[in-house]
XYZ file of C-alpha atoms in Angstrom:
570
model
C 127.203 128.918 134.511
C 125.989 131.238 131.829
C 122.936 130.053 129.962
C 123.791 128.534 126.564
C 121.367 129.541 123.792
C 121.186 127.393 120.663
C 121.468 129.610 117.614
C 120.944 128.655 114.023
C 124.652 128.447 113.230
C 125.713 126.826 116.475
C 123.235 123.984 116.704
C 124.883 121.304 118.791
C 128.520 121.797 117.777
C 130.734 118.725 118.187
C 134.142 120.244 118.823
C 134.919 121.562 122.253
C 133.151 124.792 123.224
C 134.492 126.604 126.275
C 131.682 128.253 128.229
C 132.379 130.976 130.744
C 131.838 129.638 134.262
C 132.702 130.423 137.823
C 135.655 128.447 139.137
C 133.850 125.489 140.659
C 133.517 121.760 140.410
C 132.403 122.095 136.767
C 135.775 123.541 135.723
C 137.450 120.305 134.743
C 139.308 119.182 131.622
C 137.075 116.771 129.697
C 138.607 113.367 128.999
C 135.946 112.039 126.626
C 136.753 114.263 123.640
C 139.620 115.660 121.603
C 140.357 119.337 122.022
C 140.399 121.810 119.164
C 144.070 122.495 119.949
C 144.907 118.863 119.189
C 142.957 118.896 115.925
C 144.686 122.094 114.852
C 148.184 120.683 115.379
C 147.908 117.064 114.233
C 147.350 116.135 110.581
C 146.107 112.650 111.452
C 143.548 113.995 113.896
C 142.367 116.588 111.391
C 141.879 113.922 108.731
C 139.897 111.800 111.208
C 137.805 114.861 112.056
C 137.090 115.467 108.354
C 136.207 111.807 107.754
C 133.716 111.954 110.616
C 131.888 114.815 108.926
C 130.242 112.210 106.688
C 128.088 111.354 109.675
C 126.170 113.506 112.122
C 124.898 113.418 115.647
C 121.630 111.919 116.770
C 119.208 114.852 117.116
C 115.847 113.204 117.790
C 115.057 110.081 119.756
C 113.745 107.923 116.906
C 116.891 107.829 114.791
C 120.404 106.437 114.660
C 120.108 103.027 116.264
C 123.475 101.294 116.172
C 125.486 104.021 114.483
C 125.287 107.750 113.931
C 123.131 108.999 111.025
C 124.677 109.960 107.722
C 123.016 112.028 105.011
C 119.225 111.823 104.801
C 117.184 109.246 106.686
C 119.049 106.248 105.278
C 118.587 103.009 107.156
C 116.460 103.991 110.124
C 113.446 102.252 111.620
C 111.022 104.599 109.854
C 112.392 105.172 106.358
C 111.698 108.419 104.485
C 109.392 106.341 102.264
C 106.923 106.162 105.136
C 105.979 109.818 104.790
C 105.125 109.300 101.110
C 102.697 107.175 99.095
C 105.231 104.328 99.077
C 104.752 102.905 102.566
C 103.550 103.430 106.124
C 105.480 102.774 109.292
C 103.426 100.246 111.219
C 104.226 101.610 114.674
C 104.101 105.304 113.692
C 107.520 106.523 114.967
C 106.370 110.130 114.475
C 105.525 109.645 110.786
C 101.722 109.620 110.871
C 101.401 113.263 111.868
C 103.330 114.255 108.714
C 101.202 112.028 106.485
C 98.046 113.450 108.072
C 99.086 117.065 107.482
C 99.569 117.785 111.185
C 103.180 118.848 110.742
C 103.946 122.054 112.632
C 106.981 124.130 113.669
C 106.459 122.823 117.202
C 106.237 119.171 116.149
C 108.016 118.060 112.992
C 107.913 114.367 113.797
C 110.532 112.249 112.066
C 111.604 115.268 109.971
C 112.682 117.216 113.024
C 116.463 116.809 112.764
C 117.227 118.162 109.275
C 117.688 121.870 110.061
C 119.837 121.479 113.181
C 122.024 118.676 111.855
C 122.627 120.399 108.539
C 123.751 123.712 110.025
C 125.804 121.938 112.649
C 127.611 120.041 109.886
C 128.117 123.233 107.846
C 129.764 124.887 110.839
C 131.982 121.836 111.355
C 133.047 121.944 107.696
C 133.826 125.644 107.953
C 135.942 124.999 111.032
C 137.856 122.207 109.286
C 138.426 124.371 106.192
C 140.003 127.045 108.387
C 142.306 124.565 110.110
C 143.176 122.911 106.806
C 144.791 126.100 105.506
C 147.101 126.333 108.525
C 148.271 122.771 109.083
C 151.307 121.246 107.368
C 150.680 118.733 104.579
C 151.253 118.373 100.846
C 149.296 120.687 98.584
C 147.782 117.753 96.679
C 146.460 116.137 99.844
C 145.193 119.465 101.122
C 143.266 119.867 97.877
C 141.641 116.455 98.273
C 140.536 117.177 101.822
C 139.255 120.604 100.814
C 137.270 118.973 98.015
C 135.702 116.557 100.501
C 134.713 119.338 102.872
C 133.193 121.420 100.099
C 131.239 118.380 98.922
C 129.943 117.559 102.417
C 128.954 121.174 102.988
C 127.199 121.270 99.607
C 125.330 118.057 100.436
C 124.061 119.591 103.674
C 122.869 122.703 101.832
C 121.176 120.477 99.252
C 119.325 118.733 102.088
C 118.248 122.102 103.494
C 117.111 123.470 100.144
C 115.087 120.428 99.092
C 113.255 120.450 102.421
C 112.949 124.151 103.290
C 113.485 125.999 99.997
C 115.187 129.283 100.866
C 118.161 128.899 103.200
C 120.638 131.042 105.111
C 124.071 130.964 103.458
C 126.735 131.009 106.156
C 129.743 131.344 103.868
C 133.051 130.208 105.354
C 132.698 131.881 108.736
C 132.696 129.893 111.972
C 130.250 131.483 114.393
C 130.844 131.232 118.144
C 128.830 131.976 121.260
C 130.907 135.100 121.832
C 129.910 136.595 118.458
C 127.197 139.204 118.058
C 124.331 137.101 116.769
C 121.722 139.847 116.724
C 122.583 141.096 113.223
C 119.527 140.448 110.988
C 121.797 139.634 108.036
C 122.923 136.478 109.844
C 119.399 135.077 109.475
C 118.681 136.327 105.965
C 117.177 133.511 103.918
C 118.422 133.848 100.345
C 116.336 133.134 97.275
C 116.297 129.591 95.963
C 118.264 130.771 92.946
C 120.976 132.329 95.137
C 121.191 129.159 97.214
C 121.479 126.899 94.180
C 124.070 129.152 92.539
C 126.220 129.008 95.654
C 125.982 125.236 96.062
C 126.553 124.462 92.381
C 129.665 126.621 92.438
C 130.876 124.741 95.517
C 130.362 121.452 93.693
C 132.364 122.705 90.710
C 135.248 123.526 93.056
C 134.892 120.181 94.830
C 134.901 118.239 91.552
C 138.160 119.898 90.525
C 139.876 118.826 93.740
C 138.486 115.335 94.303
C 139.943 112.078 92.938
C 138.222 110.451 89.997
C 136.960 107.395 91.856
C 137.109 105.460 95.106
C 139.429 102.691 93.986
C 142.450 101.576 95.986
C 143.781 105.113 95.779
C 140.910 106.373 97.859
C 138.735 105.125 100.686
C 135.292 103.687 99.929
C 132.515 105.911 101.147
C 134.425 109.179 100.757
C 133.604 111.799 98.157
C 134.918 111.596 94.611
C 134.602 113.719 91.510
C 131.739 111.469 90.448
C 129.905 112.097 93.723
C 130.225 115.869 93.329
C 128.995 115.743 89.734
C 126.131 113.399 90.701
C 124.934 115.847 93.351
C 125.211 118.618 90.760
C 123.078 116.519 88.391
C 120.376 116.107 91.028
C 120.363 119.784 91.946
C 120.211 121.068 88.372
C 117.294 118.706 87.746
C 115.542 120.124 90.803
C 116.354 123.679 89.715
C 114.594 123.205 86.357
C 111.553 121.501 87.906
C 108.250 123.381 88.393
C 108.566 123.837 92.175
C 111.960 125.533 91.884
C 111.775 126.998 88.376
C 115.162 128.763 88.564
C 117.232 126.619 86.204
C 117.093 125.207 82.703
C 116.577 121.693 81.447
C 119.603 122.199 79.200
C 121.787 122.655 82.288
C 120.308 119.513 83.800
C 121.072 117.554 80.620
C 124.672 118.752 80.666
C 125.143 117.967 84.365
C 123.934 114.374 83.926
C 125.988 114.058 80.757
C 129.122 115.064 82.686
C 128.653 112.078 84.993
C 127.971 109.697 82.110
C 131.087 110.899 80.279
C 133.329 109.954 83.195
C 132.928 106.363 81.920
C 133.411 105.105 85.473
C 129.950 103.694 86.174
C 127.622 101.120 84.671
C 124.351 99.450 85.594
C 124.638 96.451 87.882
C 123.808 93.216 86.064
C 123.760 90.757 88.967
C 120.113 91.239 89.893
C 117.955 94.188 90.880
C 117.535 93.063 94.500
C 121.130 91.890 94.820
C 122.614 95.252 93.883
C 121.541 96.696 97.245
C 123.354 93.961 99.152
C 126.851 94.226 97.686
C 129.734 96.596 98.405
C 131.298 95.900 95.006
C 128.917 97.511 92.592
C 129.827 99.385 89.383
C 126.545 101.287 89.665
C 127.424 102.908 92.983
C 128.645 106.498 92.729
C 128.529 107.435 96.400
C 127.373 105.267 99.282
C 127.692 104.696 102.981
C 129.353 101.430 103.944
C 128.979 99.571 107.215
C 131.173 97.170 109.169
C 130.562 94.834 112.076
C 131.680 97.591 114.396
C 129.307 100.154 112.904
C 126.200 98.276 111.815
C 122.975 100.162 111.248
C 119.357 99.238 112.023
C 118.958 95.495 111.590
C 116.666 95.727 108.591
C 115.548 92.119 108.519
C 113.969 92.065 111.962
C 112.861 95.708 111.717
C 110.864 95.117 108.524
C 110.268 91.363 108.406
C 106.757 89.812 108.601
C 105.455 89.149 112.090
C 105.157 85.400 111.435
C 108.930 85.230 111.060
C 109.513 87.193 114.252
C 109.881 90.490 112.390
C 108.545 93.856 113.437
C 106.724 94.733 110.213
C 108.176 98.232 109.968
C 107.925 100.009 106.594
C 105.014 98.320 104.843
C 104.255 99.164 101.187
C 100.920 100.682 100.213
C 98.540 99.235 97.657
C 98.978 102.601 95.889
C 102.530 101.589 94.989
C 101.613 97.984 94.214
C 98.975 99.135 91.710
C 101.514 101.242 89.853
C 103.803 98.347 88.865
C 103.333 97.520 85.201
C 102.740 94.051 83.862
C 105.807 92.313 82.451
C 104.561 93.240 78.947
C 104.986 96.937 79.812
C 101.281 97.736 80.100
C 99.653 99.196 83.186
C 97.186 96.842 84.896
C 94.770 99.735 85.371
C 93.404 102.511 83.210
C 93.411 106.132 84.351
C 89.846 105.837 85.625
C 90.906 102.967 87.894
C 89.249 100.196 85.903
C 91.166 97.070 84.895
C 93.151 97.325 81.670
C 92.022 94.072 80.056
C 94.634 94.423 77.316
C 97.412 94.135 79.920
C 96.614 90.555 80.897
C 96.056 91.517 84.533
C 94.052 88.890 86.422
C 92.225 90.163 89.526
C 92.304 86.659 91.008
C 96.103 86.506 90.554
C 97.146 90.137 91.005
C 100.848 89.514 91.619
C 101.562 87.353 88.586
C 103.539 88.630 85.572
C 104.377 92.043 87.027
C 107.479 94.174 86.450
C 110.284 92.013 87.970
C 111.196 94.847 90.326
C 107.871 94.257 92.091
C 108.867 90.896 93.592
C 112.363 92.232 94.287
C 110.922 95.139 96.274
C 107.724 93.958 97.970
C 106.750 90.848 99.928
C 103.139 89.904 99.233
C 100.845 86.980 99.900
C 102.477 83.780 98.550
C 105.925 85.374 98.095
C 108.569 82.758 98.846
C 110.631 84.138 101.709
C 113.102 82.335 103.959
C 111.848 78.877 103.096
C 108.093 79.342 103.050
C 105.293 81.303 101.436
C 104.240 84.570 103.063
C 100.732 84.309 104.545
C 98.903 87.587 104.994
C 95.515 86.019 104.299
C 92.638 85.528 106.703
C 91.713 83.366 108.454
C 94.834 82.008 110.097
C 97.633 83.474 107.972
C 100.916 83.312 109.877
C 101.812 86.855 108.794
C 98.363 88.330 109.392
C 96.855 89.765 112.557
C 95.891 86.197 113.439
C 99.517 85.127 113.402
C 102.075 85.344 116.193
C 103.334 88.717 117.479
C 100.291 90.341 115.916
C 101.220 93.789 117.250
C 103.714 93.812 114.366
C 101.214 92.892 111.657
C 101.289 94.935 108.458
C 98.295 97.223 108.156
C 98.718 97.328 104.380
C 98.929 93.584 103.672
C 102.509 93.888 102.377
C 106.047 93.857 103.741
C 109.308 95.343 102.491
C 111.777 93.108 100.632
C 114.143 95.644 99.089
C 117.452 95.996 101.004
C 116.776 92.775 102.996
C 119.608 90.236 103.047
C 118.324 86.689 103.538
C 121.803 85.568 104.608
C 121.516 87.651 107.763
C 119.581 86.276 110.735
C 116.125 87.755 111.210
C 115.677 86.720 114.825
C 118.371 87.748 117.327
C 120.431 89.523 114.644
C 122.314 91.816 117.014
C 125.831 92.364 115.752
C 125.407 89.815 112.968
C 123.337 91.831 110.475
C 122.974 95.369 109.208
C 126.001 95.549 106.921
C 124.297 96.474 103.641
C 125.497 99.703 101.997
C 123.164 102.656 101.549
C 123.367 104.285 98.111
C 123.275 108.071 98.095
C 123.843 108.168 94.335
C 123.806 105.375 91.797
C 124.120 105.372 88.044
C 120.460 104.532 87.387
C 119.469 107.846 88.988
C 121.825 109.718 86.655
C 120.360 108.009 83.586
C 116.863 108.876 84.777
C 117.944 112.475 85.456
C 119.268 112.622 81.916
C 116.117 111.070 80.423
C 113.843 113.528 82.205
C 115.894 116.618 81.397
C 116.575 115.671 77.779
C 112.882 115.012 77.183
C 111.843 118.342 78.700
C 114.500 120.206 76.722
C 114.319 118.427 73.376
C 111.805 115.586 73.396
C 112.339 111.831 73.777
C 114.130 111.126 70.502
C 116.290 114.186 69.823
C 120.013 113.704 70.393
C 121.326 116.646 72.474
C 124.471 118.399 71.287
C 127.665 116.390 71.943
C 125.616 113.633 73.644
C 125.741 109.896 72.962
C 122.109 109.011 73.694
C 118.579 110.343 73.555
C 116.211 110.577 76.488
C 114.423 107.413 75.362
C 117.673 105.473 75.007
C 118.776 106.439 78.516
C 115.449 105.330 79.992
C 115.545 102.061 78.105
C 119.007 101.294 79.465
C 117.450 101.180 82.931
C 114.405 99.158 81.806
C 116.277 96.636 79.649
C 119.207 95.670 81.845
C 119.437 91.989 82.891
C 117.151 90.932 85.768
C 114.671 93.680 84.861
C 114.303 93.268 81.094
C 111.129 95.305 80.729
C 109.967 96.158 77.196
C 111.580 99.193 75.645
C 109.683 102.442 75.383
C 109.026 102.666 71.626
C 109.783 105.432 69.170
C 107.134 108.035 68.510
C 106.200 109.007 72.060
C 105.249 112.635 72.579
C 106.993 114.731 75.222
C 103.927 114.470 77.481
C 103.666 110.713 77.035
C 107.347 110.231 77.711
C 107.109 112.404 80.833
C 104.744 109.759 82.226
C 107.257 107.062 81.274
C 109.999 108.849 83.191
C 107.831 109.350 86.246
C 106.850 105.685 86.242
C 110.476 104.624 86.023
C 111.551 106.858 88.911
C 108.605 105.610 90.998
C 109.586 101.961 90.495
C 113.346 101.957 90.016
C 114.075 104.326 92.914
C 111.374 103.129 95.323
C 112.303 103.463 99.014
C 115.513 105.349 98.171
C 114.357 108.784 99.396
C 113.349 110.127 95.985
C 109.558 109.951 95.947
C 109.069 112.563 98.687
C 111.049 115.112 96.663
C 109.925 114.061 93.183
C 106.200 114.606 93.756
C 106.973 118.001 95.275
C 109.336 119.262 92.592
C 106.877 118.088 89.905
C 104.114 119.870 91.868
C 101.826 116.840 91.792
C 101.814 116.272 95.558
C 98.347 117.793 95.940
C 97.166 114.798 93.938
C 99.453 111.954 95.032
C 99.626 112.827 98.726
C 95.878 113.337 99.095
C 95.013 109.903 97.717
C 93.775 107.560 100.459
C 96.501 105.301 101.834
C 95.369 101.898 100.631
C 96.151 98.383 101.740
C 94.651 95.005 100.922
C 92.605 92.427 102.849
C 92.998 88.900 101.517
C 90.623 86.103 102.466
C 91.308 82.446 101.740
C 88.550 80.003 100.886
C 89.892 76.581 100.067
C 92.581 77.140 97.439
C 91.304 80.504 96.251
C 91.887 84.036 97.477
C 89.743 87.144 97.304
C 91.265 90.616 97.465
C 89.502 93.638 98.954
C 91.018 97.099 98.986
C 90.968 98.888 102.354
C 92.194 102.153 103.848
C 95.381 101.383 105.785
C 96.022 104.822 107.297
C 93.153 107.284 107.654
C 93.021 111.060 107.225
C 95.928 111.457 104.822
C 96.268 115.169 103.998
C 98.557 117.415 101.977
C 98.165 121.195 101.653
C 100.001 123.765 99.545
C 102.133 124.837 102.494
C 103.483 121.295 102.776
C 105.579 121.684 99.640
C 108.191 122.935 102.121
C 108.789 121.847 105.686
C 108.374 124.392 108.481
C 111.472 125.689 110.202
C 111.461 124.395 113.789
C 109.949 126.903 116.208
C 112.990 126.580 118.462
C 115.166 127.983 115.667
C 112.827 130.934 115.123
C 112.875 131.710 118.845
C 116.644 131.325 119.080
C 117.017 134.001 116.397
C 114.779 136.366 118.400
C 112.268 136.152 115.580
C 114.737 137.286 112.904
C 114.556 133.996 111.001
C 111.624 134.006 108.576
C 109.208 131.069 108.767
C 107.941 129.322 105.633
C 104.484 130.480 104.453
C 101.441 128.869 106.042
C 103.133 127.872 109.291
């Protein structure tokens, strides 16, 4: 058989590819896949093909346990949080090399699938768009499916741009192995501005064609107008941020405002932790839903404390714990690291009276979990290295609580857990996008033109909703002061939801946040009292300027015969 070379636009294409071969035993008709001819002649098969574009193929070994991956890292063993200052993955899973600045084009660790999966999906969308124009169906339904494909393709480009910066824009063409792939223009990485302009235009077209919401008239988990506008809100916010610097804060305000003005979404009032466990959530704009036939990683056993039989996966850092405010809205620490005595923080009771989202997100010593108190203390704590299954012990002294459903079994969960939804966009993010952009454009208390709220009011909606009920940010804050308020709120509200990695980069503060030591806590029990000693949980954490963007995999550079330009520093 002829040698098959993986090119940038071909990746690992899912539809049938016919490769020239000699007539031999390999020339058989495959029975484990649907042919392109069938897809191109059957409306039902085409719709199924389009629906399956919301997921991708497993590219690297450490992902997609139980069901194929969707957009981003989602619910995997090592969450995207574990290459940030939010958490560490206890058993590495190819995350430590990224945290330690050892990322290279030859070894991208847990980030190694983004380029190939994204371009594979773009090619699949282009193929479906071509077929869609030829197959018989009503114009209205064709428009809906076209809107979905444009949204999916835009989402894949968004994932490429936020990780690699400049990208190759493929257009609508479907490249094949028989095409001449030696033309340098096929590997021309456009400017960030050109990439964003293209994707934002695609989202405008998608929004025009998509239904307003995913009610009974549409299927949950498929794109809507709100999803397209939410992605536009995120991208315009990125575009105006210091790392990108190709857009305006005014555009970002307007994009978030367009989502708000749909009047389709509201903040969930049934509990901060509970909102991540329910499929019926007015805050959800776009999410991935799971069934018993397509469950994802069983989060409870994957992240639970070792004393419960859990594997202690994504364990929060002390860095994140320290950043949670007290319930009175004051930080427990001053900027120099000393205790803020005015906050009421007690070093002997460090977890008392914190922002309610702390207990809803992080399991700590004495947290009540599944019928008993968590014990990470020494000596003898059941969830410490002196407990059972100590190979799974948290190295930070904390365990993850967010996303965990206590109604699911922790031990032997197979097939009976892993049905939580994963939010790609929720309304709180849009309000925080609006607050950030409106502050940068006008200040915290100026009402933008044709808007219904100021930046400060939007932020306070997130802080003041039931189950959180943090004190409002008061009038009179300067733009710089309010910028810190916004960054705090994104750090806490969106923790573990794949935002922190991109936020610290777009704000260009990663040289500071990602070079801080990765801290944990050692707790010792003496009688009825505890002492708390900070420790380094993961050594040699390192971030350099080149790490603002990921490297393009070396295999992709070689496949292009060196025509594809690598990111600087790699």
